[in-house]
């Protein structure tokens, strides 16, 4: 194992979900599914998203699932009926789930999110209080997949969340393990930005497309970043792997998204090219995972900050500043005795 893989494992140790909140999220989703199946016309329930795909990172957020309704019980509902909007049925589902879940979690309450009821439990575990998003899905008269609601627009959209789980968890055990780890690392990288560029689903689609059997984790991550960068730079679309939904959308401008991907891809390439040099690997990967790694190079911002923490005056040349050489006297920022600035 080279230093790139080793360093990424260090990042993984910081981002992987904690066992107790993760187990609690699974318990809560199972409970909500068990209660939702009692809803009129319910055919089945399913788990989806990060829980079903084993790609949650710390901290635990929403546990995603759905309940599939038989459209014959709701002849006016959805595009295959008379176009009845989803808000009323979502409210009815919430009215069922709220008291049922409170039998186990007395502080629980039900609201709605984009796709259906959202359950809040009011009972933190390890400082985390996982919620459950329950999608109300409707069987389609024509075509594959399901109709799922968009409560922001009060309309229905085609999707195939059950097939997504099947695809994203397919393959050999080693391929599934590598894909899961890459998705978690991609999520952590994406969430470092104040405004993430990609949805978790988008990152999962790319990992499903680009990670191949026999790839190590570091090579797989670099491959996904590089191929995704090329796609976004070219303006090409990322197509729904189930071929049911619309193309996967970026969350920010294409130009900025492409720039972020290319910078991260270059960081992985640089690290792998110097895989036997720990400092070089750390320097390269700290530009990708700046919230988790420190650049050890003498010209890095972290190193300069450490220099400024020393009590004696420092030369501007040491700090890499231009202009005439002079001395800088370190001072402490008001209200933060540890701050170098």
Short mmCIF file of C-alpha atoms in Angstrom, two decimals:
data_model
loop_
_atom_site.label_atom_id
_atom_site.label_comp_id
_atom_site.label_asym_id
_atom_site.label_seq_id
_atom_site.Cartn_x
_atom_site.Cartn_y
_atom_site.Cartn_z
CA UNK A 1 0.00 0.00 0.00
CA UNK A 2 1.39 3.39 -1.02
CA UNK A 3 1.11 6.63 0.89
CA UNK A 4 -1.83 7.84 -1.22
CA UNK A 5 -4.01 4.92 -0.15
CA UNK A 6 -2.76 5.25 3.42
CA UNK A 7 -3.57 8.96 3.54
CA UNK A 8 -7.03 8.43 2.08
CA UNK A 9 -7.63 5.81 4.76
CA UNK A 10 -6.77 8.49 7.31
CA UNK A 11 -9.45 10.71 5.75
CA UNK A 12 -11.87 7.78 5.83
CA UNK A 13 -11.27 7.30 9.55
CA UNK A 14 -12.46 10.87 10.06
CA UNK A 15 -15.52 10.76 7.79
CA UNK A 16 -17.01 7.29 8.25
CA UNK A 17 -20.34 7.21 10.04
CA UNK A 18 -20.32 6.29 13.73
CA UNK A 19 -21.82 2.89 14.46
CA UNK A 20 -24.47 3.88 17.03
CA UNK A 21 -26.14 6.72 15.05
CA UNK A 22 -25.96 4.57 11.92
CA UNK A 23 -27.71 1.68 13.67
CA UNK A 24 -30.29 4.12 15.04
CA UNK A 25 -30.97 5.51 11.55
CA UNK A 26 -31.61 1.97 10.28
CA UNK A 27 -33.92 1.28 13.24
CA UNK A 28 -35.91 4.45 12.61
CA UNK A 29 -36.31 3.80 8.90
CA UNK A 30 -37.46 0.23 9.62
CA UNK A 31 -40.04 1.57 12.06
CA UNK A 32 -41.42 4.15 9.64
CA UNK A 33 -41.60 1.56 6.86
CA UNK A 34 -43.49 -0.82 9.15
CA UNK A 35 -46.02 1.90 9.96
CA UNK A 36 -46.32 3.20 6.38
CA UNK A 37 -47.38 -0.18 4.98
CA UNK A 38 -50.71 0.31 6.80
CA UNK A 39 -51.53 3.28 4.56
CA UNK A 40 -54.47 2.69 2.23
CA UNK A 41 -53.37 1.13 -1.06
CA UNK A 42 -49.76 0.56 0.01
CA UNK A 43 -48.10 -2.21 -2.02
CA UNK A 44 -44.63 -2.25 -0.50
CA UNK A 45 -41.97 -0.11 1.11
CA UNK A 46 -38.29 0.20 0.25
CA UNK A 47 -35.02 1.64 1.54
CA UNK A 48 -33.02 3.97 -0.68
CA UNK A 49 -30.19 6.48 -0.68
CA UNK A 50 -27.16 6.30 1.58
CA UNK A 51 -28.58 3.78 4.06
CA UNK A 52 -29.43 1.22 1.40
CA UNK A 53 -26.15 1.86 -0.46
CA UNK A 54 -23.95 1.87 2.69
CA UNK A 55 -22.47 5.26 1.85
CA UNK A 56 -23.38 7.45 4.84
CA UNK A 57 -20.66 9.70 6.22
CA UNK A 58 -20.44 11.44 9.59
CA UNK A 59 -22.67 12.99 10.79
CA UNK A 60 -25.76 10.92 10.01
CA UNK A 61 -28.53 12.92 8.37
CA UNK A 62 -31.64 11.56 6.64
CA UNK A 63 -32.54 7.91 6.31
CA UNK A 64 -34.32 7.61 2.96
CA UNK A 65 -37.12 5.23 2.05
CA UNK A 66 -40.40 5.07 0.25
CA UNK A 67 -43.85 3.56 0.19
CA UNK A 68 -45.30 2.46 -3.15
CA UNK A 69 -49.02 3.05 -3.64
CA UNK A 70 -51.22 1.09 -6.01
CA UNK A 71 -52.57 3.64 -8.47
CA UNK A 72 -55.85 1.69 -8.74
CA UNK A 73 -56.67 2.95 -5.22
CA UNK A 74 -56.01 6.52 -6.36
CA UNK A 75 -57.50 6.81 -9.88
CA UNK A 76 -57.26 10.60 -9.93
CA UNK A 77 -53.72 10.82 -8.54
CA UNK A 78 -50.71 11.61 -10.70
CA UNK A 79 -50.03 11.92 -14.43
CA UNK A 80 -51.69 8.56 -15.22
CA UNK A 81 -54.89 9.74 -13.50
CA UNK A 82 -56.51 13.12 -13.75
CA UNK A 83 -53.34 14.90 -12.65
CA UNK A 84 -54.23 15.26 -8.97
CA UNK A 85 -51.28 16.82 -7.10
CA UNK A 86 -49.40 14.98 -4.32
CA UNK A 87 -49.76 17.40 -1.39
CA UNK A 88 -53.02 15.97 -0.02
CA UNK A 89 -51.84 12.36 0.01
CA UNK A 90 -48.57 13.46 1.64
CA UNK A 91 -50.53 15.17 4.41
CA UNK A 92 -52.65 12.06 4.88
CA UNK A 93 -49.53 9.91 5.16
CA UNK A 94 -48.10 12.31 7.75
CA UNK A 95 -51.33 12.07 9.75
CA UNK A 96 -50.90 8.29 9.88
CA UNK A 97 -47.18 8.23 10.68
CA UNK A 98 -47.00 10.94 13.32
CA UNK A 99 -49.01 9.23 16.11
CA UNK A 100 -47.75 5.78 15.13
CA UNK A 101 -44.09 6.76 15.48
CA UNK A 102 -44.77 8.62 18.74
CA UNK A 103 -45.67 5.27 20.30
CA UNK A 104 -41.93 4.54 20.23
CA UNK A 105 -40.44 8.05 20.12
CA UNK A 106 -42.67 10.32 22.25
CA UNK A 107 -41.07 13.53 20.92
CA UNK A 108 -41.44 12.58 17.25
CA UNK A 109 -43.21 14.86 14.79
CA UNK A 110 -43.98 14.72 11.11
CA UNK A 111 -43.51 17.43 8.51
CA UNK A 112 -43.00 17.25 4.75
CA UNK A 113 -39.91 17.62 2.61
CA UNK A 114 -39.57 17.67 -1.16
CA UNK A 115 -40.64 14.05 -1.69
CA UNK A 116 -43.08 13.29 1.13
CA UNK A 117 -43.32 12.99 4.92
CA UNK A 118 -40.22 13.80 6.96
CA UNK A 119 -40.03 12.37 10.48
CA UNK A 120 -38.13 14.10 13.28
CA UNK A 121 -37.52 12.02 16.40
CA UNK A 122 -36.25 14.36 19.13
CA UNK A 123 -34.01 11.69 20.65
CA UNK A 124 -30.30 12.22 19.84
CA UNK A 125 -27.79 9.38 19.85
CA UNK A 126 -24.11 10.31 20.11
CA UNK A 127 -25.11 13.92 19.45
CA UNK A 128 -26.95 12.98 16.23
CA UNK A 129 -30.70 12.74 15.66
CA UNK A 130 -31.27 10.99 12.30
CA UNK A 131 -34.48 11.86 10.49
CA UNK A 132 -36.42 9.75 8.00
CA UNK A 133 -37.58 10.97 4.58
CA UNK A 134 -40.40 8.78 3.28
CA UNK A 135 -41.08 9.17 -0.43
CA UNK A 136 -44.66 8.61 -1.54
CA UNK A 137 -44.32 6.65 -4.77
CA UNK A 138 -47.06 5.75 -7.22
CA UNK A 139 -47.00 2.90 -9.72
CA UNK A 140 -46.93 4.01 -13.35
CA UNK A 141 -49.39 2.90 -16.00
CA UNK A 142 -46.76 3.08 -18.72
CA UNK A 143 -42.99 2.77 -18.52
CA UNK A 144 -40.61 1.60 -15.84
CA UNK A 145 -40.15 3.01 -12.37
CA UNK A 146 -42.45 5.10 -10.24
CA UNK A 147 -44.06 8.51 -10.02
CA UNK A 148 -42.66 10.39 -7.04
CA UNK A 149 -43.83 13.78 -5.78
CA UNK A 150 -42.13 17.12 -5.93
CA UNK A 151 -43.94 18.95 -3.14
CA UNK A 152 -42.06 22.16 -3.94
CA UNK A 153 -43.92 22.33 -7.25
CA UNK A 154 -46.84 20.06 -6.21
CA UNK A 155 -46.21 17.89 -9.27
CA UNK A 156 -45.07 14.33 -10.01
CA UNK A 157 -41.76 13.19 -11.52
CA UNK A 158 -40.65 9.83 -12.92
CA UNK A 159 -37.90 7.98 -11.04
CA UNK A 160 -36.69 4.47 -10.24
CA UNK A 161 -35.16 4.57 -6.73
CA UNK A 162 -35.37 0.79 -6.25
CA UNK A 163 -33.36 0.13 -9.42
CA UNK A 164 -30.82 2.78 -8.39
CA UNK A 165 -30.10 0.82 -5.20
CA UNK A 166 -29.83 -2.41 -7.19
CA UNK A 167 -27.35 -0.87 -9.64
CA UNK A 168 -25.23 0.97 -7.07
CA UNK A 169 -24.85 -2.17 -4.92
CA UNK A 170 -24.16 -4.53 -7.82
CA UNK A 171 -20.92 -6.33 -8.70
CA UNK A 172 -18.37 -8.38 -6.80
CA UNK A 173 -17.74 -7.78 -3.10
CA UNK A 174 -14.41 -6.05 -3.80
CA UNK A 175 -15.99 -3.78 -6.42
CA UNK A 176 -18.88 -2.89 -4.10
CA UNK A 177 -16.44 -2.13 -1.26
CA UNK A 178 -14.26 0.11 -3.42
CA UNK A 179 -17.29 1.90 -4.86
CA UNK A 180 -18.72 2.56 -1.39
CA UNK A 181 -15.44 3.98 -0.14
CA UNK A 182 -15.04 6.20 -3.20
CA UNK A 183 -18.58 7.57 -2.81
CA UNK A 184 -17.91 8.42 0.85
CA UNK A 185 -14.67 10.18 -0.06
CA UNK A 186 -16.43 12.08 -2.85
CA UNK A 187 -19.17 13.18 -0.46
CA UNK A 188 -16.65 14.45 2.09
CA UNK A 189 -14.73 16.36 -0.60
CA UNK A 190 -17.93 17.91 -1.99
CA UNK A 191 -19.24 18.97 1.44
CA UNK A 192 -16.13 20.98 2.27
CA UNK A 193 -17.48 23.77 0.07
CA UNK A 194 -20.02 26.21 1.48
CA UNK A 195 -22.11 25.49 -1.60
CA UNK A 196 -21.61 21.87 -2.73
CA UNK A 197 -21.59 21.37 -6.47
CA UNK A 198 -23.08 17.87 -6.67
CA UNK A 199 -25.89 15.88 -5.10
CA UNK A 200 -25.08 12.60 -3.37
CA UNK A 201 -27.00 10.86 -6.14
CA UNK A 202 -24.82 12.51 -8.80
CA UNK A 203 -21.63 11.33 -7.07
CA UNK A 204 -23.06 7.82 -6.73
CA UNK A 205 -23.91 7.71 -10.44
CA UNK A 206 -20.35 8.68 -11.37
CA UNK A 207 -18.87 6.05 -9.04
CA UNK A 208 -21.18 3.43 -10.56
CA UNK A 209 -20.12 4.48 -14.06
CA UNK A 210 -16.36 4.87 -13.60
CA UNK A 211 -15.15 2.52 -10.84
CA UNK A 212 -14.07 -0.81 -12.32
CA UNK A 213 -13.09 -4.19 -10.88
CA UNK A 214 -9.44 -4.41 -9.89
CA UNK A 215 -9.03 -0.70 -9.13
CA UNK A 216 -7.58 0.25 -5.78
CA UNK A 217 -9.36 2.93 -3.83
CA UNK A 218 -6.90 5.73 -4.69
CA UNK A 219 -6.87 4.94 -8.42
CA UNK A 220 -10.66 4.58 -8.44
CA UNK A 221 -11.16 7.95 -6.75
CA UNK A 222 -8.75 9.65 -9.15
CA UNK A 223 -10.46 7.99 -12.11
CA UNK A 224 -13.92 9.18 -11.07
CA UNK A 225 -12.72 12.74 -10.53
CA UNK A 226 -10.84 12.87 -13.84
CA UNK A 227 -13.63 11.35 -15.94
CA UNK A 228 -16.29 13.45 -14.25
CA UNK A 229 -14.17 16.56 -14.87
CA UNK A 230 -13.84 15.74 -18.56
CA UNK A 231 -17.59 15.19 -18.87
CA UNK A 232 -18.55 18.42 -17.14
CA UNK A 233 -15.90 20.39 -19.06
CA UNK A 234 -17.26 19.05 -22.36
CA UNK A 235 -20.84 19.98 -21.48
CA UNK A 236 -22.00 16.36 -21.82
CA UNK A 237 -24.90 15.16 -19.69
CA UNK A 238 -24.92 12.58 -16.92
CA UNK A 239 -27.82 10.30 -17.80
CA UNK A 240 -30.01 8.59 -15.20
CA UNK A 241 -28.64 5.01 -15.05
CA UNK A 242 -32.21 3.70 -14.76
CA UNK A 243 -33.14 5.68 -17.90
CA UNK A 244 -36.32 6.90 -16.23
CA UNK A 245 -35.56 10.31 -14.69
CA UNK A 246 -34.27 13.42 -16.40
CA UNK A 247 -30.52 13.92 -16.67
CA UNK A 248 -28.69 14.46 -13.39
CA UNK A 249 -28.30 18.17 -12.67
CA UNK A 250 -25.40 20.12 -11.20
CA UNK A 251 -26.05 22.28 -8.14
CA UNK A 252 -23.85 25.18 -9.28
CA UNK A 253 -22.57 26.57 -12.59
CA UNK A 254 -20.93 24.13 -14.96
CA UNK A 255 -17.74 26.20 -15.11
CA UNK A 256 -17.22 26.22 -11.34
CA UNK A 257 -18.16 22.55 -11.01
CA UNK A 258 -15.65 21.59 -13.72
CA UNK A 259 -12.92 23.66 -12.09
CA UNK A 260 -13.45 21.95 -8.73
CA UNK A 261 -13.40 18.49 -10.26
CA UNK A 262 -10.25 19.16 -12.29
CA UNK A 263 -8.39 20.58 -9.29
CA UNK A 264 -9.25 17.52 -7.21
CA UNK A 265 -8.36 15.15 -10.06
CA UNK A 266 -4.98 16.84 -10.46
CA UNK A 267 -4.39 16.47 -6.72
CA UNK A 268 -5.00 12.71 -6.91
CA UNK A 269 -2.76 12.42 -9.98
CA UNK A 270 0.03 14.32 -8.24
CA UNK A 271 -0.27 12.15 -5.14
CA UNK A 272 -0.17 8.89 -7.10
CA UNK A 273 2.85 10.07 -9.11
CA UNK A 274 4.73 10.58 -5.80
CA UNK A 275 3.19 7.64 -3.99
CA UNK A 276 6.41 6.72 -2.17
CA UNK A 277 6.93 10.24 -0.74
CA UNK A 278 4.69 10.88 2.26
CA UNK A 279 5.23 14.65 2.36
CA UNK A 280 4.52 14.98 -1.35
CA UNK A 281 1.36 12.92 -1.03
CA UNK A 282 0.17 14.94 1.96
CA UNK A 283 0.92 18.18 0.13
CA UNK A 284 -1.07 17.04 -2.93
CA UNK A 285 -4.04 15.60 -1.03
CA UNK A 286 -4.30 18.48 1.44
CA UNK A 287 -5.47 20.54 -1.54
CA UNK A 288 -8.30 18.03 -2.00
CA UNK A 289 -9.16 17.36 1.65
CA UNK A 290 -8.19 20.61 3.33
CA UNK A 291 -10.59 20.05 6.22
CA UNK A 292 -8.93 16.74 7.07
CA UNK A 293 -5.24 17.00 6.12
CA UNK A 294 -2.43 19.50 6.72
CA UNK A 295 0.06 20.40 4.02
CA UNK A 296 3.55 19.74 5.46
CA UNK A 297 5.45 21.68 2.77
CA UNK A 298 7.40 24.74 4.04
CA UNK A 299 5.54 27.08 1.67
CA UNK A 300 2.07 25.98 2.71
CA UNK A 301 -0.35 28.26 4.50
CA UNK A 302 -0.39 25.89 7.49
CA UNK A 303 3.38 25.98 7.78
CA UNK A 304 3.46 29.77 7.58
CA UNK A 305 0.79 29.94 10.25
CA UNK A 306 2.92 27.73 12.48
CA UNK A 307 5.92 30.00 11.90
CA UNK A 308 3.89 33.06 12.86
CA UNK A 309 2.95 31.43 16.15
CA UNK A 310 6.59 31.67 17.23
CA UNK A 311 7.28 34.68 19.49
CA UNK A 312 10.33 36.08 17.66
CA UNK A 313 10.14 38.36 14.56
CA UNK A 314 10.12 36.52 11.20
CA UNK A 315 11.53 37.64 7.88
CA UNK A 316 9.08 38.36 5.08
CA UNK A 317 11.36 36.25 2.89
CA UNK A 318 10.70 33.25 5.14
CA UNK A 319 6.99 33.80 4.65
CA UNK A 320 7.43 33.98 0.87
CA UNK A 321 6.25 37.60 0.64
CA UNK A 322 7.46 39.86 -2.16
CA UNK A 323 8.99 43.31 -1.90
CA UNK A 324 11.82 44.60 0.26
CA UNK A 325 12.84 42.20 3.04
CA UNK A 326 11.64 43.17 6.51
CA UNK A 327 10.64 41.62 9.83
CA UNK A 328 7.11 40.68 10.87
CA UNK A 329 6.30 40.56 14.59
CA UNK A 330 3.66 37.93 15.34
CA UNK A 331 0.57 39.05 17.26
CA UNK A 332 -2.43 37.20 18.64
CA UNK A 333 -5.89 37.87 17.32
CA UNK A 334 -8.28 39.37 19.86
CA UNK A 335 -10.48 36.74 21.49
CA UNK A 336 -8.56 33.72 20.15
CA UNK A 337 -5.25 33.01 21.89
CA UNK A 338 -4.49 30.21 19.38
CA UNK A 339 -4.99 32.29 16.25
CA UNK A 340 -1.81 33.29 14.35
CA UNK A 341 -3.59 36.16 12.57
#
